[in-house]
Amino acid sequence: KYLSALIESLTEEEIQEAVKTAEEWNSQGVPPEVQIDIAKKKSEGMVHHFASEMYKRAGMRVFVLAARKTEEGKLLVTGHDYNDEFGGGAE
């Protein structure tokens, strides 16, 4: 509902710009500065969802070692272990 209202509020020029951006990102990939922002804001939730689904659907326990660039261009390495959360981690 909200998305439909948002799209309907766009001008033809804004729609064309969005289409152009989508085509560029689909062919060339998401720009590095956007990747950094997505990783910073969404990676924790995405990894948690992946680990949860792997446990629920396949009975698999996973540990994810992730690396990403920070806004300063430094490498940030993190570990994600949710096994205690899923079934107590002792199965």
Coordinates of N, CA and C in Angstrom, one line a residue:
K1 N 0.8 -1.2 0.0 CA 0.0 0.0 0.0 C 0.9 1.3 0.0
Y2 N 1.8 1.3 0.9 CA 2.7 2.5 1.0 C 3.6 2.6 -0.2
L3 N 4.1 1.4 -0.7 CA 4.9 1.4 -1.9 C 4.2 1.9 -3.1
S4 N 2.9 1.5 -3.2 CA 2.1 1.9 -4.4 C 1.9 3.4 -4.3
A5 N 1.6 3.9 -3.1 CA 1.4 5.4 -3.0 C 2.7 6.1 -3.3
L6 N 3.8 5.6 -2.9 CA 5.1 6.3 -3.2 C 5.4 6.3 -4.7
I7 N 5.2 5.2 -5.4 CA 5.4 5.1 -6.8 C 4.5 6.0 -7.6
E8 N 3.2 6.1 -7.1 CA 2.3 7.0 -7.8 C 2.6 8.4 -7.6
S9 N 3.4 8.8 -6.6 CA 3.7 10.2 -6.3 C 4.9 10.6 -7.1
L10 N 5.6 9.7 -7.7 CA 6.8 10.1 -8.5 C 6.5 10.7 -9.8
T11 N 7.3 11.7 -10.2 CA 7.2 12.3 -11.5 C 7.7 11.3 -12.6
E12 N 7.4 11.6 -13.8 CA 8.0 10.8 -14.9 C 9.5 10.8 -14.9
E13 N 10.1 11.9 -14.6 CA 11.5 12.1 -14.6 C 12.1 11.2 -13.4
E14 N 11.5 11.2 -12.3 CA 12.0 10.4 -11.1 C 11.8 8.9 -11.5
I15 N 10.8 8.6 -12.1 CA 10.6 7.1 -12.5 C 11.7 6.7 -13.5
Q16 N 12.0 7.6 -14.5 CA 13.1 7.3 -15.4 C 14.4 7.2 -14.8
E17 N 14.7 8.0 -13.8 CA 16.0 8.0 -13.0 C 16.0 6.7 -12.2
A18 N 14.9 6.3 -11.6 CA 14.9 5.0 -10.9 C 15.2 3.8 -11.8
V19 N 14.6 3.8 -12.9 CA 14.8 2.8 -13.9 C 16.2 2.7 -14.3
K20 N 16.8 3.9 -14.6 CA 18.2 3.9 -15.0 C 19.1 3.4 -13.9
T21 N 18.9 3.8 -12.7 CA 19.7 3.3 -11.6 C 19.5 1.8 -11.4
A22 N 18.3 1.3 -11.5 CA 18.1 -0.1 -11.4 C 18.9 -0.9 -12.5
E23 N 18.8 -0.4 -13.7 CA 19.5 -1.1 -14.8 C 21.0 -1.1 -14.6
E24 N 21.6 0.1 -14.1 CA 23.0 0.2 -13.8 C 23.4 -0.8 -12.7
W25 N 22.6 -0.8 -11.6 CA 22.9 -1.7 -10.5 C 22.8 -3.2 -10.9
N26 N 21.8 -3.5 -11.7 CA 21.7 -4.9 -12.1 C 22.8 -5.3 -13.1
S27 N 23.3 -4.4 -13.9 CA 24.4 -4.8 -14.8 C 25.8 -4.7 -14.2
Q28 N 26.0 -3.7 -13.3 CA 27.3 -3.4 -12.8 C 27.5 -3.7 -11.4
G29 N 26.4 -3.9 -10.7 CA 26.5 -4.2 -9.2 C 26.2 -2.9 -8.5
V30 N 25.9 -3.1 -7.2 CA 25.6 -1.9 -6.3 C 26.9 -1.2 -6.0
P31 N 26.9 0.2 -6.1 CA 28.1 1.0 -5.8 C 28.7 0.7 -4.4
P32 N 30.0 0.7 -4.3 CA 30.7 0.4 -3.0 C 30.1 1.2 -1.8
E33 N 29.8 2.5 -2.0 CA 29.3 3.3 -0.9 C 27.9 2.8 -0.4
V34 N 27.1 2.3 -1.3 CA 25.8 1.7 -1.0 C 26.0 0.4 -0.3
Q35 N 27.0 -0.4 -0.8 CA 27.2 -1.7 -0.2 C 27.7 -1.6 1.2
I36 N 28.5 -0.6 1.5 CA 29.0 -0.3 2.9 C 27.8 0.0 3.8
D37 N 26.9 0.9 3.3 CA 25.7 1.3 4.0 C 24.8 0.1 4.3
I38 N 24.6 -0.7 3.3 CA 23.7 -1.9 3.5 C 24.3 -2.9 4.5
A39 N 25.6 -3.1 4.3 CA 26.3 -4.1 5.2 C 26.2 -3.5 6.7
K40 N 26.4 -2.3 6.9 CA 26.4 -1.7 8.2 C 25.0 -1.8 8.8
K41 N 24.0 -1.5 8.0 CA 22.6 -1.5 8.6 C 21.9 -2.8 8.6
K42 N 22.2 -3.7 7.7 CA 21.4 -4.9 7.5 C 22.1 -6.2 7.6
S43 N 23.4 -6.3 7.7 CA 24.1 -7.5 7.7 C 23.7 -8.4 8.9
E44 N 23.6 -7.8 10.1 CA 23.3 -8.6 11.3 C 22.0 -9.3 11.1
G45 N 21.0 -8.6 10.7 CA 19.7 -9.2 10.5 C 19.6 -10.2 9.4
M46 N 20.4 -10.0 8.3 CA 20.4 -10.9 7.2 C 21.1 -12.2 7.6
V47 N 22.2 -12.1 8.4 CA 22.9 -13.3 8.8 C 22.1 -14.1 9.8
H48 N 21.4 -13.4 10.7 CA 20.5 -14.0 11.7 C 19.4 -14.8 11.0
H49 N 18.8 -14.2 10.0 CA 17.7 -14.8 9.3 C 18.3 -16.1 8.6
F50 N 19.4 -16.0 7.9 CA 20.0 -17.1 7.3 C 20.3 -18.3 8.3
A51 N 20.9 -17.9 9.4 CA 21.2 -19.0 10.4 C 19.9 -19.6 10.9
S52 N 18.9 -18.8 11.2 CA 17.6 -19.3 11.6 C 16.9 -20.2 10.6
E53 N 16.9 -19.8 9.4 CA 16.3 -20.7 8.3 C 17.1 -22.0 8.1
M54 N 18.4 -21.9 8.2 CA 19.2 -23.2 8.0 C 18.9 -24.1 9.2
Y55 N 18.7 -23.6 10.4 CA 18.4 -24.5 11.5 C 17.0 -25.0 11.4
K56 N 16.0 -24.1 11.1 CA 14.6 -24.6 11.0 C 14.3 -25.5 9.9
R57 N 14.9 -25.3 8.7 CA 14.6 -26.1 7.6 C 15.5 -27.3 7.4
A58 N 16.7 -27.2 7.8 CA 17.7 -28.3 7.6 C 18.3 -28.9 8.8
G59 N 18.0 -28.3 10.0 CA 18.6 -28.8 11.2 C 20.1 -28.4 11.3
M60 N 20.5 -27.5 10.5 CA 21.9 -27.2 10.4 C 22.2 -26.0 11.4
R61 N 23.4 -26.1 12.0 CA 23.9 -25.0 12.8 C 25.0 -24.4 12.0
V62 N 25.0 -23.1 12.0 CA 26.0 -22.4 11.2 C 26.7 -21.3 12.1
F63 N 27.9 -21.1 11.7 CA 28.7 -19.9 12.2 C 29.2 -19.2 11.0
V64 N 28.9 -17.9 11.0 CA 29.3 -17.1 9.9 C 30.5 -16.1 10.3
L65 N 31.5 -16.2 9.5 CA 32.6 -15.2 9.6 C 32.4 -14.2 8.5
A66 N 32.3 -13.0 8.8 CA 32.0 -12.0 7.8 C 33.0 -10.9 7.8
A67 N 33.3 -10.3 6.6 CA 34.3 -9.2 6.5 C 33.6 -8.2 5.6
R68 N 33.8 -6.9 6.0 CA 33.3 -5.8 5.2 C 34.2 -4.6 5.4
K69 N 34.0 -3.7 4.5 CA 34.7 -2.4 4.6 C 33.9 -1.4 5.4
T70 N 34.6 -0.6 6.2 CA 33.9 0.4 7.0 C 33.9 1.7 6.1
E71 N 33.2 2.7 6.6 CA 33.2 4.0 5.9 C 34.6 4.6 5.7
E72 N 35.5 4.2 6.6 CA 36.9 4.7 6.5 C 37.7 3.9 5.6
G73 N 37.1 2.8 5.1 CA 37.9 1.9 4.2 C 38.7 0.8 4.9
K74 N 38.5 0.7 6.2 CA 39.2 -0.3 6.9 C 38.4 -1.6 6.9
L75 N 39.0 -2.8 7.1 CA 38.4 -4.1 7.1 C 37.9 -4.4 8.5
L76 N 36.6 -4.7 8.5 CA 35.9 -5.1 9.8 C 35.6 -6.6 9.7
V77 N 36.1 -7.4 10.6 CA 35.8 -8.8 10.5 C 34.9 -9.2 11.8
T78 N 33.8 -9.8 11.6 CA 32.9 -10.2 12.7 C 32.5 -11.7 12.6
G79 N 32.2 -12.2 13.7 CA 31.7 -13.6 13.8 C 30.2 -13.6 14.2
H80 N 29.4 -14.4 13.6 CA 28.0 -14.5 14.0 C 27.7 -15.9 14.4
D81 N 27.4 -16.1 15.7 CA 27.0 -17.5 16.2 C 25.7 -17.4 17.0
Y82 N 24.7 -17.9 16.4 CA 23.4 -17.9 17.1 C 23.0 -19.3 17.6
N83 N 23.9 -20.2 17.6 CA 23.5 -21.6 18.0 C 22.9 -21.7 19.4
D84 N 23.3 -20.9 20.3 CA 22.7 -21.0 21.6 C 21.2 -20.6 21.6
E85 N 20.9 -19.7 20.7 CA 19.5 -19.2 20.5 C 18.6 -20.3 19.9
F86 N 19.2 -21.1 19.0 CA 18.4 -22.1 18.3 C 18.5 -23.5 19.0
G87 N 17.5 -23.8 19.8 CA 17.5 -25.2 20.4 C 18.6 -25.4 21.5
G88 N 19.1 -24.3 22.0 CA 20.1 -24.4 23.1 C 21.5 -24.7 22.7
G89 N 21.7 -25.0 21.4 CA 23.1 -25.2 20.9 C 23.7 -26.5 21.4
A90 N 22.9 -27.4 22.0 CA 23.5 -28.6 22.5 C 23.1 -29.9 21.7
E91 N 22.4 -29.7 20.7 CA 21.9 -30.9 19.9 C 23.0 -31.4 19.0

